[in-house]
Amino acid sequence: MGRPLQLLMLALMLSTAHAAEQSIEVLHWWTAGGEAKAANLLKQRWQAQGNRWVDAAIDGGGGGSAMLVLRSRTLAGNPPQAAHLKGAELHAWARLGFLRPVSDVARRGQWDMRLYPFVSSTLNHQGQMMAVPIGIHRVNWLWINQPIFDRLKLEPPRSWPELLAVARRLKAAGITPLAMGDDPWQLAILFESIALGEGGSDFYRRAFVNLEPDALTGPRMQQVLLRFHSLRPFLPANHVGLKWNQATQMLIEGQAAMQLMGDWTKGELIAAGEIPGQRIRCLPAPGTTGRFSYNLDSLALFRQTNDASDQAQQRFAELLMTPEFQRDFNRVKGSIPVLAEMDLAGFDPCARLAGQALQRAERDGSLVPSVAEGMATPPRVQQALQEVLANYFSDADADAATTAARLAQTIKAVQSEWQPGVE
Ligand code: BGC
């Protein structure tokens, strides 16, 4: 082969390698209106750098179906290059050795100096940074339709007894008080918000982070369970199978007056042309002012066998951590940036409130990981807890003391069965 031809072949090989290196497949469950817009923004920013995006969007709030697909694809030897993996689930994957740590990119970008400390520690697995943080969601929010409250001359509830009083008045006026479906994770958000509001952050941590049997079975937990159960009459008639974003639509359209949900709800509001904090207001879930239950969204990278693909992953991780991307993505998604240095001046009023609450909660020790969002316990413990709660909620005659005992027993059983690396 002559030298010019050799050079041409080499150039062709390099350009193919370059094209391959710029392709990223991302598995996620950002499929509701606002979420899809946020995912699309990420796709466009990546494509704007001359790269290719392969979308692996799996429908289903809470990510249950996405996690099943991820497991089967990985077992078949075909994981995506990146996936929305977070909290305890991320650590389970890290233990199995499938993930590419991002510590090298983090060191180059000095992430440790730029991230909120709890973000770094959440993603740290045995000294390695295991994923790229995307945004911080506050879970303990109550969303209310202010025009309904005005019409009925109702005050926004600041405590759980107030919320029940408001719910009774709404129901008497023929309006669904609380928009919510029956997914175990949606119910768990309601439950953990009551636990945080009525029990406080120390109780919350003892029960759901340390899993102390006394806290799981004691009188305080029984009160929280009773309160949770007492909300059954205030859900929509069609609550079985109602998705979280359909519940948000009910709130927007005035078919329901309140929703308890993390601030990904805001993505739906923004997509529907609302300015969060105006017609639809955001208030801390009753009793949780100054407390912050977090859900940290992150993208993990799966180990690649070829260098070009690994290079693409590094470029992708770098893009996710640029202040411009963090600003634009989180404004659409409803979360706040993970970079502590960022000013929230251009964000909506609810994001600014979330930022203030986060700083205050970090200072006061009132920052807690969301159980429902997989931040607090290993996935199997979370699943067991959610099942017990969902059964309790669906049974009109269920008893709080028995359920509290069941919570502790089930968690103990799952824990003794659990071994690192086999989740
Ligand atoms: C994710 C959010 C998502 C929400 C609803 C949560 O588990 O962390 O990013 O918007 O589920 O799909």
GROMACS .gro file of C-alpha atoms and ligand atoms in nm:
model
  435
    1MET     CA    1   0.000   0.000   0.000
    2GLY     CA    2   0.144   0.342  -0.099
    3ARG     CA    3   0.202   0.602   0.168
    4PRO     CA    4  -0.077   0.843   0.057
    5LEU     CA    5  -0.327   0.556   0.064
    6GLN     CA    6  -0.204   0.451   0.410
    7LEU     CA    7  -0.254   0.805   0.536
    8LEU     CA    8  -0.601   0.818   0.385
    9MET     CA    9  -0.695   0.488   0.556
   10LEU     CA   10  -0.559   0.617   0.885
   11ALA     CA   11  -0.757   0.940   0.852
   12LEU     CA   12  -1.072   0.739   0.779
   13MET     CA   13  -1.014   0.516   1.081
   14LEU     CA   14  -0.961   0.816   1.305
   15SER     CA   15  -1.274   0.987   1.181
   16THR     CA   16  -1.481   0.672   1.243
   17ALA     CA   17  -1.332   0.642   1.590
   18HIS     CA   18  -1.418   1.006   1.644
   19ALA     CA   19  -1.779   0.954   1.537
   20ALA     CA   20  -1.816   0.649   1.763
   21GLU     CA   21  -1.654   0.827   2.053
   22GLN     CA   22  -1.918   1.097   2.037
   23SER     CA   23  -2.218   0.870   2.072
   24ILE     CA   24  -2.392   0.827   2.407
   25GLU     CA   25  -2.691   0.612   2.490
   26VAL     CA   26  -2.876   0.733   2.798
   27LEU     CA   27  -3.132   0.527   2.989
   28HIS     CA   28  -3.376   0.733   3.197
   29TRP     CA   29  -3.742   0.767   3.294
   30TRP     CA   30  -3.788   1.135   3.221
   31THR     CA   31  -4.099   1.089   3.011
   32ALA     CA   32  -4.367   1.314   3.168
   33GLY     CA   33  -4.419   1.655   3.001
   34GLY     CA   34  -4.169   1.861   3.200
   35GLU     CA   35  -3.922   1.576   3.238
   36ALA     CA   36  -3.919   1.506   2.865
   37LYS     CA   37  -3.841   1.873   2.801
   38ALA     CA   38  -3.548   1.852   3.041
   39ALA     CA   39  -3.420   1.531   2.879
   40ASN     CA   40  -3.452   1.697   2.542
   41LEU     CA   41  -3.247   1.992   2.657
   42LEU     CA   42  -2.968   1.754   2.758
   43LYS     CA   43  -2.992   1.580   2.423
   44GLN     CA   44  -2.971   1.912   2.235
   45ARG     CA   45  -2.671   2.037   2.432
   46TRP     CA   46  -2.487   1.712   2.362
   47GLN     CA   47  -2.581   1.719   1.994
   48ALA     CA   48  -2.479   2.086   1.969
   49GLN     CA   49  -2.124   1.971   2.042
   50GLY     CA   50  -2.142   1.754   1.730
   51ASN     CA   51  -2.233   1.433   1.910
   52ARG     CA   52  -2.491   1.160   1.874
   53TRP     CA   53  -2.760   1.085   2.133
   54VAL     CA   54  -2.933   0.750   2.160
   55ASP     CA   55  -3.245   0.776   2.370
   56ALA     CA   56  -3.341   0.489   2.602
   57ALA     CA   57  -3.643   0.643   2.772
   58ILE     CA   58  -3.847   0.398   2.980
   59ASP     CA   59  -4.190   0.516   3.087
   60GLY     CA   60  -4.292   0.506   3.453
   61GLY     CA   61  -4.259   0.760   3.736
   62GLY     CA   62  -4.033   0.652   4.019
   63GLY     CA   63  -3.816   0.454   3.777
   64GLY     CA   64  -3.931   0.099   3.866
   65SER     CA   65  -3.961  -0.012   3.502
   66ALA     CA   66  -3.640   0.165   3.403
   67MET     CA   67  -3.449  -0.030   3.669
   68LEU     CA   68  -3.592  -0.361   3.541
   69VAL     CA   69  -3.482  -0.281   3.186
   70LEU     CA   70  -3.140  -0.175   3.308
   71ARG     CA   71  -3.095  -0.505   3.492
   72SER     CA   72  -3.197  -0.721   3.200
   73ARG     CA   73  -2.985  -0.526   2.951
   74THR     CA   74  -2.682  -0.543   3.175
   75LEU     CA   75  -2.725  -0.916   3.234
   76ALA     CA   76  -2.745  -0.960   2.857
   77GLY     CA   77  -2.410  -0.779   2.828
   78ASN     CA   78  -2.563  -0.470   2.670
   79PRO     CA   79  -2.577  -0.188   2.925
   80PRO     CA   80  -2.626   0.170   2.803
   81GLN     CA   81  -2.328   0.402   2.840
   82ALA     CA   82  -2.514   0.619   3.089
   83ALA     CA   83  -2.818   0.569   3.310
   84HIS     CA   84  -3.020   0.766   3.560
   85LEU     CA   85  -2.911   0.586   3.875
   86LYS     CA   86  -2.926   0.738   4.217
   87GLY     CA   87  -2.896   0.692   4.591
   88ALA     CA   88  -2.882   0.342   4.735
   89GLU     CA   89  -2.952   0.180   4.396
   90LEU     CA   90  -2.638   0.347   4.262
   91HIS     CA   91  -2.433   0.196   4.544
   92ALA     CA   92  -2.578  -0.149   4.476
   93TRP     CA   93  -2.462  -0.122   4.113
   94ALA     CA   94  -2.124   0.014   4.222
   95ARG     CA   95  -2.072  -0.292   4.445
   96LEU     CA   96  -2.136  -0.519   4.149
   97GLY     CA   97  -1.854  -0.352   3.958
   98PHE     CA   98  -2.047  -0.245   3.646
   99LEU     CA   99  -1.993   0.127   3.686
  100ARG     CA  100  -1.712   0.347   3.567
  101PRO     CA  101  -1.613   0.578   3.854
  102VAL     CA  102  -1.596   0.943   3.754
  103SER     CA  103  -1.329   1.041   4.006
  104ASP     CA  104  -1.084   1.135   3.727
  105VAL     CA  105  -1.330   1.381   3.572
  106ALA     CA  106  -1.422   1.505   3.920
  107ARG     CA  107  -1.058   1.574   4.006
  108ARG     CA  108  -0.998   1.763   3.683
  109GLY     CA  109  -1.314   1.970   3.736
  110GLN     CA  110  -1.249   2.022   4.110
  111TRP     CA  111  -1.598   1.899   4.188
  112ASP     CA  112  -1.525   1.857   4.559
  113MET     CA  113  -1.482   2.233   4.595
  114ARG     CA  114  -1.793   2.310   4.392
  115LEU     CA  115  -2.056   2.061   4.506
  116TYR     CA  116  -2.271   2.075   4.818
  117PRO     CA  117  -2.093   1.842   5.063
  118PHE     CA  118  -2.395   1.610   5.093
  119VAL     CA  119  -2.393   1.566   4.714
  120SER     CA  120  -2.031   1.445   4.718
  121SER     CA  121  -2.093   1.211   5.009
  122THR     CA  122  -2.409   1.065   4.854
  123LEU     CA  123  -2.216   0.971   4.540
  124ASN     CA  124  -1.903   0.851   4.715
  125HIS     CA  125  -1.856   0.475   4.709
  126GLN     CA  126  -1.542   0.344   4.879
  127GLY     CA  127  -1.355   0.664   4.806
  128GLN     CA  128  -1.469   0.689   4.442
  129MET     CA  129  -1.719   0.926   4.288
  130MET     CA  130  -1.968   0.688   4.124
  131ALA     CA  131  -2.197   0.919   3.922
  132VAL     CA  132  -2.239   1.269   3.789
  133PRO     CA  133  -2.488   1.470   3.995
  134ILE     CA  134  -2.753   1.646   3.789
  135GLY     CA  135  -2.993   1.824   4.022
  136ILE     CA  136  -3.130   1.837   4.375
  137HIS     CA  137  -3.502   1.785   4.424
  138ARG     CA  138  -3.681   1.876   4.745
  139VAL     CA  139  -3.937   1.608   4.821
  140ASN     CA  140  -4.129   1.763   5.114
  141TRP     CA  141  -4.344   2.007   4.922
  142LEU     CA  142  -4.717   2.075   4.932
  143TRP     CA  143  -4.859   2.227   4.612
  144ILE     CA  144  -5.186   2.413   4.636
  145ASN     CA  145  -5.427   2.563   4.386
  146GLN     CA  146  -5.451   2.914   4.529
  147PRO     CA  147  -5.770   3.022   4.342
  148ILE     CA  148  -5.958   2.732   4.506
  149PHE     CA  149  -5.824   2.834   4.847
  150ASP     CA  150  -5.928   3.196   4.780
  151ARG     CA  151  -6.275   3.098   4.663
  152LEU     CA  152  -6.340   2.891   4.975
  153LYS     CA  153  -6.153   3.137   5.201
  154LEU     CA  154  -5.912   2.870   5.321
  155GLU     CA  155  -5.572   2.926   5.476
  156PRO     CA  156  -5.284   2.711   5.345
  157PRO     CA  157  -5.224   2.436   5.603
  158ARG     CA  158  -4.908   2.463   5.813
  159SER     CA  159  -4.960   2.148   6.019
  160TRP     CA  160  -5.117   1.806   5.956
  161PRO     CA  161  -5.424   1.876   6.173
  162GLU     CA  162  -5.474   2.195   5.968
  163LEU     CA  163  -5.440   1.998   5.646
  164LEU     CA  164  -5.710   1.756   5.761
  165ALA     CA  165  -5.941   2.044   5.856
  166VAL     CA  166  -5.888   2.203   5.513
  167ALA     CA  167  -5.941   1.865   5.343
  168ARG     CA  168  -6.279   1.823   5.515
  169ARG     CA  169  -6.393   2.166   5.399
  170LEU     CA  170  -6.279   2.101   5.044
  171LYS     CA  171  -6.455   1.768   5.033
  172ALA     CA  172  -6.775   1.925   5.166
  173ALA     CA  173  -6.749   2.180   4.881
  174GLY     CA  174  -6.723   1.898   4.626
  175ILE     CA  175  -6.351   1.941   4.546
  176THR     CA  176  -6.098   1.659   4.566
  177PRO     CA  177  -5.864   1.764   4.846
  178LEU     CA  178  -5.548   1.567   4.761
  179ALA     CA  179  -5.443   1.467   4.410
  180MET     CA  180  -5.253   1.141   4.441
  181GLY     CA  181  -5.230   0.795   4.288
  182ASP     CA  182  -5.179   0.459   4.458
  183ASP     CA  183  -4.820   0.385   4.348
  184PRO     CA  184  -4.635   0.266   4.658
  185TRP     CA  185  -4.373   0.538   4.600
  186GLN     CA  186  -4.637   0.814   4.581
  187LEU     CA  187  -4.788   0.690   4.907
  188ALA     CA  188  -4.441   0.671   5.060
  189ILE     CA  189  -4.386   1.040   4.982
  190LEU     CA  190  -4.701   1.125   5.175
  191PHE     CA  191  -4.596   0.900   5.462
  192GLU     CA  192  -4.240   1.031   5.491
  193SER     CA  193  -4.364   1.392   5.479
  194ILE     CA  194  -4.593   1.321   5.774
  195ALA     CA  195  -4.305   1.149   5.958
  196LEU     CA  196  -4.079   1.448   5.898
  197GLY     CA  197  -4.349   1.702   5.986
  198GLU     CA  198  -4.480   1.537   6.300
  199GLY     CA  199  -4.172   1.348   6.417
  200GLY     CA  200  -3.891   1.588   6.319
  201SER     CA  201  -3.557   1.509   6.156
  202ASP     CA  202  -3.406   1.312   6.447
  203PHE     CA  203  -3.699   1.073   6.461
  204TYR     CA  204  -3.696   1.049   6.081
  205ARG     CA  205  -3.329   0.953   6.080
  206ARG     CA  206  -3.363   0.704   6.365
  207ALA     CA  207  -3.651   0.532   6.189
  208PHE     CA  208  -3.558   0.541   5.822
  209VAL     CA  209  -3.181   0.581   5.809
  210ASN     CA  210  -3.069   0.387   6.117
  211LEU     CA  211  -3.378   0.160   6.102
  212GLU     CA  212  -3.393   0.147   6.485
  213PRO     CA  213  -3.663  -0.101   6.594
  214ASP     CA  214  -3.777   0.129   6.879
  215ALA     CA  215  -3.836   0.416   6.639
  216LEU     CA  216  -4.010   0.189   6.388
  217THR     CA  217  -4.255   0.045   6.639
  218GLY     CA  218  -4.292   0.317   6.904
  219PRO     CA  219  -4.590   0.545   6.976
  220ARG     CA  220  -4.462   0.821   6.747
  221MET     CA  221  -4.453   0.589   6.447
  222GLN     CA  222  -4.801   0.467   6.531
  223GLN     CA  223  -4.925   0.827   6.534
  224VAL     CA  224  -4.763   0.889   6.197
  225LEU     CA  225  -4.931   0.576   6.060
  226LEU     CA  226  -5.269   0.684   6.194
  227ARG     CA  227  -5.234   1.026   6.038
  228PHE     CA  228  -5.135   0.867   5.707
  229HIS     CA  229  -5.441   0.638   5.719
  230SER     CA  230  -5.673   0.925   5.807
  231LEU     CA  231  -5.606   1.081   5.465
  232ARG     CA  232  -5.769   0.793   5.275
  233PRO     CA  233  -6.106   0.965   5.227
  234PHE     CA  234  -5.948   1.269   5.062
  235LEU     CA  235  -5.791   1.112   4.754
  236PRO     CA  236  -5.950   1.128   4.407
  237ALA     CA  237  -6.217   0.871   4.327
  238ASN     CA  238  -5.991   0.748   4.042
  239HIS     CA  239  -5.674   0.730   4.252
  240VAL     CA  240  -5.602   0.367   4.160
  241GLY     CA  241  -5.354   0.386   3.875
  242LEU     CA  242  -5.336   0.767   3.877
  243LYS     CA  243  -4.987   0.876   3.776
  244TRP     CA  244  -4.811   1.156   3.963
  245ASN     CA  245  -4.820   1.385   3.658
  246GLN     CA  246  -5.191   1.316   3.600
  247ALA     CA  247  -5.241   1.420   3.963
  248THR     CA  248  -5.054   1.743   3.887
  249GLN     CA  249  -5.285   1.804   3.591
  250MET     CA  250  -5.583   1.772   3.826
  251LEU     CA  251  -5.425   2.039   4.044
  252ILE     CA  252  -5.358   2.269   3.749
  253GLU     CA  253  -5.711   2.230   3.615
  254GLY     CA  254  -5.870   2.288   3.955
  255GLN     CA  255  -6.012   1.937   3.988
  256ALA     CA  256  -5.806   1.895   4.305
  257ALA     CA  257  -5.679   2.150   4.555
  258MET     CA  258  -5.349   2.004   4.681
  259GLN     CA  259  -5.071   1.763   4.593
  260LEU     CA  260  -4.783   1.634   4.802
  261MET     CA  261  -4.495   1.566   4.571
  262GLY     CA  262  -4.130   1.647   4.503
  263ASP     CA  263  -4.054   1.948   4.290
  264TRP     CA  264  -4.038   1.756   3.963
  265THR     CA  265  -4.406   1.862   3.978
  266LYS     CA  266  -4.276   2.203   3.880
  267GLY     CA  267  -4.159   2.063   3.548
  268GLU     CA  268  -4.525   1.989   3.472
  269LEU     CA  269  -4.634   2.334   3.585
  270ILE     CA  270  -4.375   2.505   3.368
  271ALA     CA  271  -4.461   2.286   3.069
  272ALA     CA  272  -4.826   2.389   3.117
  273GLY     CA  273  -4.729   2.759   3.106
  274GLU     CA  274  -4.763   2.820   3.482
  275ILE     CA  275  -4.515   3.019   3.686
  276PRO     CA  276  -4.457   2.801   3.992
  277GLY     CA  277  -4.541   2.989   4.310
  278GLN     CA  278  -4.818   3.199   4.154
  279ARG     CA  279  -5.152   3.029   4.082
  280ILE     CA  280  -5.009   2.698   4.198
  281ARG     CA  281  -4.814   2.770   4.514
  282CYS     CA  282  -4.538   2.570   4.681
  283LEU     CA  283  -4.534   2.537   5.059
  284PRO     CA  284  -4.320   2.314   5.276
  285ALA     CA  285  -4.518   1.997   5.355
  286PRO     CA  286  -4.703   2.066   5.682
  287GLY     CA  287  -4.470   2.093   5.980
  288THR     CA  288  -4.152   2.077   5.769
  289THR     CA  289  -4.053   2.443   5.732
  290GLY     CA  290  -3.674   2.458   5.731
  291ARG     CA  291  -3.646   2.081   5.685
  292PHE     CA  292  -3.537   1.936   5.357
  293SER     CA  293  -3.588   1.583   5.238
  294TYR     CA  294  -3.366   1.540   4.932
  295ASN     CA  295  -3.369   1.338   4.615
  296LEU     CA  296  -3.042   1.369   4.426
  297ASP     CA  297  -3.067   1.294   4.054
  298SER     CA  298  -2.747   1.155   3.905
  299LEU     CA  299  -2.627   0.984   3.588
  300ALA     CA  300  -2.395   0.686   3.622
  301LEU     CA  301  -2.162   0.561   3.351
  302PHE     CA  302  -2.129   0.193   3.264
  303ARG     CA  303  -1.782   0.050   3.203
  304GLN     CA  304  -1.685   0.040   2.835
  305THR     CA  305  -1.445  -0.190   2.662
  306ASN     CA  306  -1.328   0.059   2.402
  307ASP     CA  307  -1.137   0.374   2.461
  308ALA     CA  308  -1.342   0.592   2.225
  309SER     CA  309  -1.659   0.518   2.416
  310ASP     CA  310  -1.486   0.594   2.743
  311GLN     CA  311  -1.370   0.928   2.601
  312ALA     CA  312  -1.728   1.012   2.502
  313GLN     CA  313  -1.842   0.938   2.856
  314GLN     CA  314  -1.582   1.176   2.996
  315ARG     CA  315  -1.694   1.457   2.761
  316PHE     CA  316  -2.053   1.386   2.858
  317ALA     CA  317  -1.973   1.405   3.231
  318GLU     CA  318  -1.793   1.736   3.175
  319LEU     CA  319  -2.093   1.882   2.993
  320LEU     CA  320  -2.329   1.787   3.277
  321MET     CA  321  -2.123   1.981   3.526
  322THR     CA  322  -2.098   2.309   3.336
  323PRO     CA  323  -2.281   2.595   3.513
  324GLU     CA  324  -2.474   2.673   3.191
  325PHE     CA  325  -2.608   2.321   3.163
  326GLN     CA  326  -2.683   2.303   3.535
  327ARG     CA  327  -2.875   2.630   3.517
  328ASP     CA  328  -3.079   2.553   3.207
  329PHE     CA  329  -3.156   2.191   3.284
  330ASN     CA  330  -3.264   2.246   3.643
  331ARG     CA  331  -3.486   2.539   3.550
  332VAL     CA  332  -3.685   2.308   3.325
  333LYS     CA  333  -3.669   1.999   3.548
  334GLY     CA  334  -3.784   2.174   3.866
  335SER     CA  335  -3.472   2.091   4.068
  336ILE     CA  336  -3.185   2.313   4.178
  337PRO     CA  337  -2.823   2.289   4.062
  338VAL     CA  338  -2.575   2.073   4.251
  339LEU     CA  339  -2.310   2.345   4.232
  340ALA     CA  340  -2.317   2.536   4.562
  341GLU     CA  341  -2.153   2.834   4.389
  342MET     CA  342  -2.458   2.898   4.170
  343ASP     CA  343  -2.688   3.192   4.221
  344LEU     CA  344  -3.061   3.111   4.188
  345ALA     CA  345  -3.161   3.466   4.091
  346GLY     CA  346  -3.299   3.366   3.750
  347PHE     CA  347  -3.490   3.067   3.888
  348ASP     CA  348  -3.861   3.053   3.978
  349PRO     CA  349  -3.972   3.149   4.332
  350CYS     CA  350  -4.010   2.785   4.445
  351ALA     CA  351  -3.653   2.703   4.338
  352ARG     CA  352  -3.528   3.001   4.535
  353LEU     CA  353  -3.720   2.883   4.840
  354ALA     CA  354  -3.575   2.535   4.794
  355GLY     CA  355  -3.223   2.684   4.778
  356GLN     CA  356  -3.278   2.878   5.102
  357ALA     CA  357  -3.431   2.575   5.275
  358LEU     CA  358  -3.139   2.360   5.165
  359GLN     CA  359  -2.882   2.597   5.311
  360ARG     CA  360  -3.075   2.632   5.634
  361ALA     CA  361  -3.129   2.257   5.666
  362GLU     CA  362  -2.760   2.185   5.603
  363ARG     CA  363  -2.668   2.432   5.877
  364ASP     CA  364  -2.926   2.303   6.127
  365GLY     CA  365  -2.883   1.932   6.062
  366SER     CA  366  -3.236   1.909   5.915
  367LEU     CA  367  -3.132   1.771   5.579
  368VAL     CA  368  -3.262   1.415   5.542
  369PRO     CA  369  -3.252   1.160   5.260
  370SER     CA  370  -3.590   1.072   5.106
  371VAL     CA  371  -3.694   0.712   5.171
  372ALA     CA  372  -3.944   0.709   4.886
  373GLU     CA  373  -3.676   0.829   4.643
  374GLY     CA  374  -3.425   0.562   4.740
  375MET     CA  375  -3.184   0.794   4.919
  376ALA     CA  376  -3.209   0.642   5.268
  377THR     CA  377  -3.209   0.263   5.262
  378PRO     CA  378  -3.091  -0.025   5.040
  379PRO     CA  379  -3.341  -0.092   4.757
  380ARG     CA  380  -3.482  -0.408   4.913
  381VAL     CA  381  -3.549  -0.238   5.245
  382GLN     CA  382  -3.718   0.048   5.062
  383GLN     CA  383  -3.933  -0.193   4.866
  384ALA     CA  384  -4.033  -0.388   5.179
  385LEU     CA  385  -4.120  -0.067   5.362
  386GLN     CA  386  -4.327   0.063   5.071
  387GLU     CA  387  -4.517  -0.265   5.042
  388VAL     CA  388  -4.612  -0.266   5.410
  389LEU     CA  389  -4.725   0.097   5.384
  390ALA     CA  390  -4.927   0.043   5.066
  391ASN     CA  391  -5.105  -0.260   5.215
  392TYR     CA  392  -5.184  -0.065   5.529
  393PHE     CA  393  -5.320   0.227   5.332
  394SER     CA  394  -5.540   0.016   5.107
  395ASP     CA  395  -5.702  -0.168   5.399
  396ALA     CA  396  -5.979   0.035   5.565
  397ASP     CA  397  -5.960  -0.173   5.885
  398ALA     CA  398  -5.582  -0.195   5.921
  399ASP     CA  399  -5.435  -0.135   6.262
  400ALA     CA  400  -5.143   0.104   6.327
  401ALA     CA  401  -4.974  -0.092   6.608
  402THR     CA  402  -4.976  -0.415   6.407
  403THR     CA  403  -4.847  -0.230   6.102
  404ALA     CA  404  -4.564  -0.066   6.298
  405ALA     CA  405  -4.458  -0.410   6.427
  406ARG     CA  406  -4.480  -0.546   6.072
  407LEU     CA  407  -4.259  -0.263   5.946
  408ALA     CA  408  -3.984  -0.351   6.194
  409GLN     CA  409  -4.014  -0.728   6.133
  410THR     CA  410  -4.012  -0.698   5.755
  411ILE     CA  411  -3.715  -0.467   5.755
  412LYS     CA  412  -3.525  -0.699   5.989
  413ALA     CA  413  -3.601  -0.998   5.768
  414VAL     CA  414  -3.484  -0.821   5.454
  415GLN     CA  415  -3.172  -0.691   5.626
  416SER     CA  416  -3.063  -1.034   5.744
  417GLU     CA  417  -3.119  -1.169   5.395
  418TRP     CA  418  -2.925  -0.885   5.242
  419GLN     CA  419  -2.561  -0.926   5.156
  420PRO     CA  420  -2.346  -0.659   5.003
  421GLY     CA  421  -2.326  -0.695   4.629
  422VAL     CA  422  -2.623  -0.922   4.572
  423GLU     CA  423  -2.907  -0.673   4.563
  424BGC     C1  424  -3.664   1.110   3.985
  424BGC     C2  425  -3.705   1.240   3.920
  424BGC     C3  426  -3.831   1.217   3.841
  424BGC     C4  427  -3.940   1.156   3.928
  424BGC     C5  428  -4.071   1.126   3.860
  424BGC     C6  429  -3.779   1.052   4.063
  424BGC     O1  430  -3.744   0.926   4.114
  424BGC     O2  431  -3.556   1.130   4.071
  424BGC     O3  432  -3.603   1.288   3.837
  424BGC     O4  433  -3.873   1.338   3.784
  424BGC     O5  434  -3.892   1.033   3.980
  424BGC     O6  435  -4.056   1.050   3.746
   0.00000   0.00000   0.00000
